[in-house]
Amino acid sequence: MASYTFDTTARDTAVSDTSGLGHALQPRSRFGGILRPVPHGSGQAAQFPGACAQAECPRVVLQTPSTPELNPGPRSISFGATVMLAAGQTSDGQNVLQKGYSVAGGQYKLQIDKRPGHPSCVMTSEDSGDIQLAKSDVTVADGTWHTVECRRSGTALTILVDGADHGATTIPADLTVDNGAPLVLGGKGLSSNSDPFQGALDDVWIRISR
């Protein structure tokens, strides 16, 4: 349903959707926040602003317009990204990818949790604020590239790191995500408590079953 490689992305420009379905990402910034292209493989990735001790820290997120095409409803969904985060870049919580919030239509989200830097997958249903969380038992905050995938199929929510299962939880069979929020990469938004992602990001994707 959506795919982003960042290979042709420059500062302050839209990120094209390489799936061909037209879900381009637009940058939004505050306090001078910018994305910085960094090498990754034969292409490039996007480096988000790092940790900051100032009162007005640079912020940047990427977001689509809201679209029902990126809502899975009760169907199976998988989504993921390739990330690089140093141990010194961890925080209480960093949102890599999310659509929606824990209320008002539900959500799906990939985040990196707390100082140890363990990724997790989060889903909530449109009719309940109960948070369903599958947390990895390994860290990705070691300064090297890792692929992270969230996979919802039926009552299973599973997190994979570098292609291997590293955590799972059982979720309600009728969990439904149907919200009017945009897809956002790099944080909830631009406020001081937006859980900003502070690493480098590449190869973001979303698949929803028909």
CSV table of C-alpha atoms in Angstrom, one decimal:
chain,number,residue,atom,x,y,z
A,1,MET,CA,0.0,0.0,0.0
A,2,ALA,CA,3.0,2.3,0.5
A,3,SER,CA,6.7,2.2,0.1
A,4,TYR,CA,9.5,4.8,0.7
A,5,THR,CA,13.2,4.3,-0.2
A,6,PHE,CA,14.4,7.9,0.2
A,7,ASP,CA,16.9,7.5,-2.6
A,8,THR,CA,15.8,10.7,-4.4
A,9,THR,CA,14.9,12.7,-1.3
A,10,ALA,CA,16.5,16.1,-0.7
A,11,ARG,CA,16.0,18.4,2.2
A,12,ASP,CA,12.6,19.9,2.6
A,13,THR,CA,11.1,18.0,-0.4
A,14,ALA,CA,8.3,15.4,-0.6
A,15,VAL,CA,9.2,11.8,-0.4
A,16,SER,CA,7.7,9.8,-3.2
A,17,ASP,CA,5.7,6.6,-2.7
A,18,THR,CA,7.5,4.0,-4.7
A,19,SER,CA,4.5,1.6,-4.5
A,20,GLY,CA,3.0,3.8,-7.2
A,21,LEU,CA,-0.2,4.3,-5.2
A,22,GLY,CA,0.5,8.0,-4.6
A,23,HIS,CA,0.9,8.3,-0.8
A,24,ALA,CA,3.7,10.8,-0.9
A,25,LEU,CA,5.1,12.1,2.3
A,26,GLN,CA,5.4,15.8,3.0
A,27,PRO,CA,7.9,17.2,5.5
A,28,ARG,CA,6.8,19.3,8.4
A,29,SER,CA,9.4,21.0,10.6
A,30,ARG,CA,9.9,23.2,13.6
A,31,PHE,CA,12.9,25.1,15.1
A,32,GLY,CA,14.9,24.5,11.9
A,33,GLY,CA,14.5,20.7,11.8
A,34,ILE,CA,15.7,19.1,8.6
A,35,LEU,CA,16.2,15.6,7.2
A,36,ARG,CA,19.8,14.9,6.2
A,37,PRO,CA,20.6,12.4,3.4
A,38,VAL,CA,23.0,9.7,4.5
A,39,PRO,CA,24.5,6.8,2.5
A,40,HIS,CA,22.9,3.3,2.9
A,41,GLY,CA,23.8,0.5,0.6
A,42,SER,CA,23.8,1.7,-3.0
A,43,GLY,CA,21.3,4.5,-2.2
A,44,GLN,CA,20.6,6.8,0.7
A,45,ALA,CA,18.5,7.1,3.8
A,46,ALA,CA,17.1,9.9,5.9
A,47,GLN,CA,18.8,11.1,9.1
A,48,PHE,CA,16.4,12.8,11.6
A,49,PRO,CA,17.6,15.4,14.1
A,50,GLY,CA,19.4,14.0,17.0
A,51,ALA,CA,19.1,14.5,20.8
A,52,CYS,CA,18.9,18.0,22.0
A,53,ALA,CA,19.2,19.7,25.4
A,54,GLN,CA,17.7,23.0,24.3
A,55,ALA,CA,14.2,24.3,25.1
A,56,GLU,CA,13.4,24.5,21.3
A,57,CYS,CA,14.9,21.4,19.7
A,58,PRO,CA,14.8,20.9,15.9
A,59,ARG,CA,11.9,18.7,14.9
A,60,VAL,CA,10.9,17.2,11.6
A,61,VAL,CA,8.2,14.6,10.6
A,62,LEU,CA,7.0,13.2,7.3
A,63,GLN,CA,3.3,12.7,6.8
A,64,THR,CA,0.7,11.8,4.1
A,65,PRO,CA,-2.7,13.3,3.8
A,66,SER,CA,-5.3,11.2,5.6
A,67,THR,CA,-6.5,8.4,3.4
A,68,PRO,CA,-8.8,5.4,4.1
A,69,GLU,CA,-6.5,3.2,1.9
A,70,LEU,CA,-4.0,3.0,4.7
A,71,ASN,CA,-6.5,1.8,7.2
A,72,PRO,CA,-6.5,-2.0,7.6
A,73,GLY,CA,-9.8,-2.3,9.4
A,74,PRO,CA,-9.9,-5.8,10.8
A,75,ARG,CA,-7.7,-7.2,8.0
A,76,SER,CA,-4.1,-8.5,8.2
A,77,ILE,CA,-1.4,-5.9,8.0
A,78,SER,CA,2.4,-5.8,8.0
A,79,PHE,CA,4.6,-2.8,8.1
A,80,GLY,CA,8.2,-2.1,8.7
A,81,ALA,CA,11.4,0.0,8.2
A,82,THR,CA,15.1,-0.2,8.2
A,83,VAL,CA,16.6,1.8,11.1
A,84,MET,CA,20.0,2.8,12.4
A,85,LEU,CA,20.2,4.2,16.0
A,86,ALA,CA,23.2,4.5,18.2
A,87,ALA,CA,23.0,3.6,21.9
A,88,GLY,CA,23.5,7.2,22.8
A,89,GLN,CA,20.5,8.3,20.7
A,90,THR,CA,17.8,6.3,22.7
A,91,SER,CA,15.2,8.0,24.8
A,92,ASP,CA,12.0,7.2,26.7
A,93,GLY,CA,10.3,6.5,23.4
A,94,GLN,CA,10.7,7.1,19.7
A,95,ASN,CA,8.0,6.7,17.1
A,96,VAL,CA,9.2,5.4,13.7
A,97,LEU,CA,5.9,5.0,11.9
A,98,GLN,CA,2.3,5.5,13.0
A,99,LYS,CA,-1.2,6.0,11.7
A,100,GLY,CA,-3.7,7.1,14.3
A,101,TYR,CA,-3.7,7.3,18.0
A,102,SER,CA,-4.8,5.1,20.9
A,103,VAL,CA,-8.3,6.6,20.7
A,104,ALA,CA,-10.6,7.9,18.0
A,105,GLY,CA,-10.3,5.2,15.3
A,106,GLY,CA,-7.4,3.1,16.7
A,107,GLN,CA,-3.8,3.0,15.5
A,108,TYR,CA,-0.9,0.9,14.3
A,109,LYS,CA,2.6,2.0,15.2
A,110,LEU,CA,6.3,0.9,15.2
A,111,GLN,CA,8.3,2.5,18.0
A,112,ILE,CA,11.7,2.1,19.7
A,113,ASP,CA,11.3,1.9,23.5
A,114,LYS,CA,13.2,3.4,26.4
A,115,ARG,CA,17.0,3.6,26.9
A,116,PRO,CA,17.7,0.0,25.9
A,117,GLY,CA,16.3,0.7,22.5
A,118,HIS,CA,14.0,-2.4,22.0
A,119,PRO,CA,11.6,-1.9,19.1
A,120,SER,CA,7.9,-2.7,19.6
A,121,CYS,CA,4.7,-3.0,17.6
A,122,VAL,CA,1.5,-1.3,18.9
A,123,MET,CA,-2.1,-1.6,17.8
A,124,THR,CA,-5.3,-0.3,19.3
A,125,SER,CA,-8.9,-0.8,18.1
A,126,GLU,CA,-11.3,1.9,17.0
A,127,ASP,CA,-13.7,1.0,19.8
A,128,SER,CA,-11.2,0.6,22.6
A,129,GLY,CA,-8.1,2.4,24.0
A,130,ASP,CA,-6.6,-0.9,25.1
A,131,ILE,CA,-3.0,-1.0,23.9
A,132,GLN,CA,-1.8,-4.2,22.3
A,133,LEU,CA,2.0,-4.4,22.3
A,134,ALA,CA,4.5,-6.9,20.9
A,135,LYS,CA,8.0,-6.0,22.2
A,136,SER,CA,11.3,-7.2,20.8
A,137,ASP,CA,13.6,-9.1,23.2
A,138,VAL,CA,16.7,-7.6,21.4
A,139,THR,CA,17.9,-4.0,20.9
A,140,VAL,CA,18.4,-2.2,17.6
A,141,ALA,CA,20.3,0.7,19.2
A,142,ASP,CA,23.8,-0.4,18.4
A,143,GLY,CA,24.8,1.9,15.6
A,144,THR,CA,24.2,-0.6,12.8
A,145,TRP,CA,21.3,-1.1,10.3
A,146,HIS,CA,18.4,-3.3,11.3
A,147,THR,CA,15.2,-4.3,9.6
A,148,VAL,CA,12.1,-4.2,11.8
A,149,GLU,CA,8.7,-5.6,10.9
A,150,CYS,CA,5.3,-5.6,12.6
A,151,ARG,CA,3.0,-8.4,11.4
A,152,ARG,CA,-0.7,-8.7,12.4
A,153,SER,CA,-2.5,-11.8,11.3
A,154,GLY,CA,-5.7,-12.9,13.0
A,155,THR,CA,-5.1,-12.8,16.7
A,156,ALA,CA,-1.3,-12.7,16.5
A,157,LEU,CA,0.8,-9.5,16.5
A,158,THR,CA,4.5,-10.3,15.9
A,159,ILE,CA,7.6,-8.3,15.7
A,160,LEU,CA,10.6,-9.4,13.6
A,161,VAL,CA,14.1,-8.0,13.7
A,162,ASP,CA,16.4,-8.8,10.8
A,163,GLY,CA,13.9,-11.4,9.6
A,164,ALA,CA,13.6,-13.4,12.8
A,165,ASP,CA,10.7,-13.5,15.3
A,166,HIS,CA,11.7,-11.6,18.5
A,167,GLY,CA,8.3,-11.1,20.3
A,168,ALA,CA,4.6,-11.6,19.9
A,169,THR,CA,1.3,-11.0,21.7
A,170,THR,CA,-2.3,-12.2,21.3
A,171,ILE,CA,-4.8,-9.5,20.2
A,172,PRO,CA,-8.6,-9.5,19.8
A,173,ALA,CA,-9.7,-11.1,16.6
A,174,ASP,CA,-12.0,-8.1,15.9
A,175,LEU,CA,-9.4,-5.4,16.5
A,176,THR,CA,-10.2,-2.8,13.9
A,177,VAL,CA,-8.1,0.3,12.8
A,178,ASP,CA,-10.1,2.8,10.9
A,179,ASN,CA,-9.1,6.4,11.6
A,180,GLY,CA,-8.9,9.8,9.9
A,181,ALA,CA,-5.3,10.5,10.8
A,182,PRO,CA,-2.3,10.8,8.5
A,183,LEU,CA,0.5,8.3,8.2
A,184,VAL,CA,3.4,9.9,10.1
A,185,LEU,CA,7.1,9.0,10.1
A,186,GLY,CA,9.6,10.3,12.7
A,187,GLY,CA,7.3,11.1,15.6
A,188,LYS,CA,3.7,11.9,16.7
A,189,GLY,CA,4.1,15.5,15.5
A,190,LEU,CA,6.2,18.6,16.3
A,191,SER,CA,5.5,19.2,20.0
A,192,SER,CA,8.0,18.8,22.8
A,193,ASN,CA,6.4,15.5,23.8
A,194,SER,CA,6.1,14.0,20.3
A,195,ASP,CA,8.4,11.0,20.8
A,196,PRO,CA,10.7,12.0,18.0
A,197,PHE,CA,12.8,9.4,16.2
A,198,GLN,CA,16.5,10.4,16.4
A,199,GLY,CA,18.2,7.9,14.1
A,200,ALA,CA,18.4,7.2,10.4
A,201,LEU,CA,15.5,5.7,8.5
A,202,ASP,CA,15.2,3.8,5.2
A,203,ASP,CA,12.9,1.4,3.2
A,204,VAL,CA,9.6,2.0,5.0
A,205,TRP,CA,6.7,0.0,3.8
A,206,ILE,CA,3.1,-1.0,4.5
A,207,ARG,CA,1.1,-4.0,3.2
A,208,ILE,CA,-2.6,-4.6,3.9
A,209,SER,CA,-4.4,-7.8,2.8
A,210,ARG,CA,-7.3,-7.4,0.4
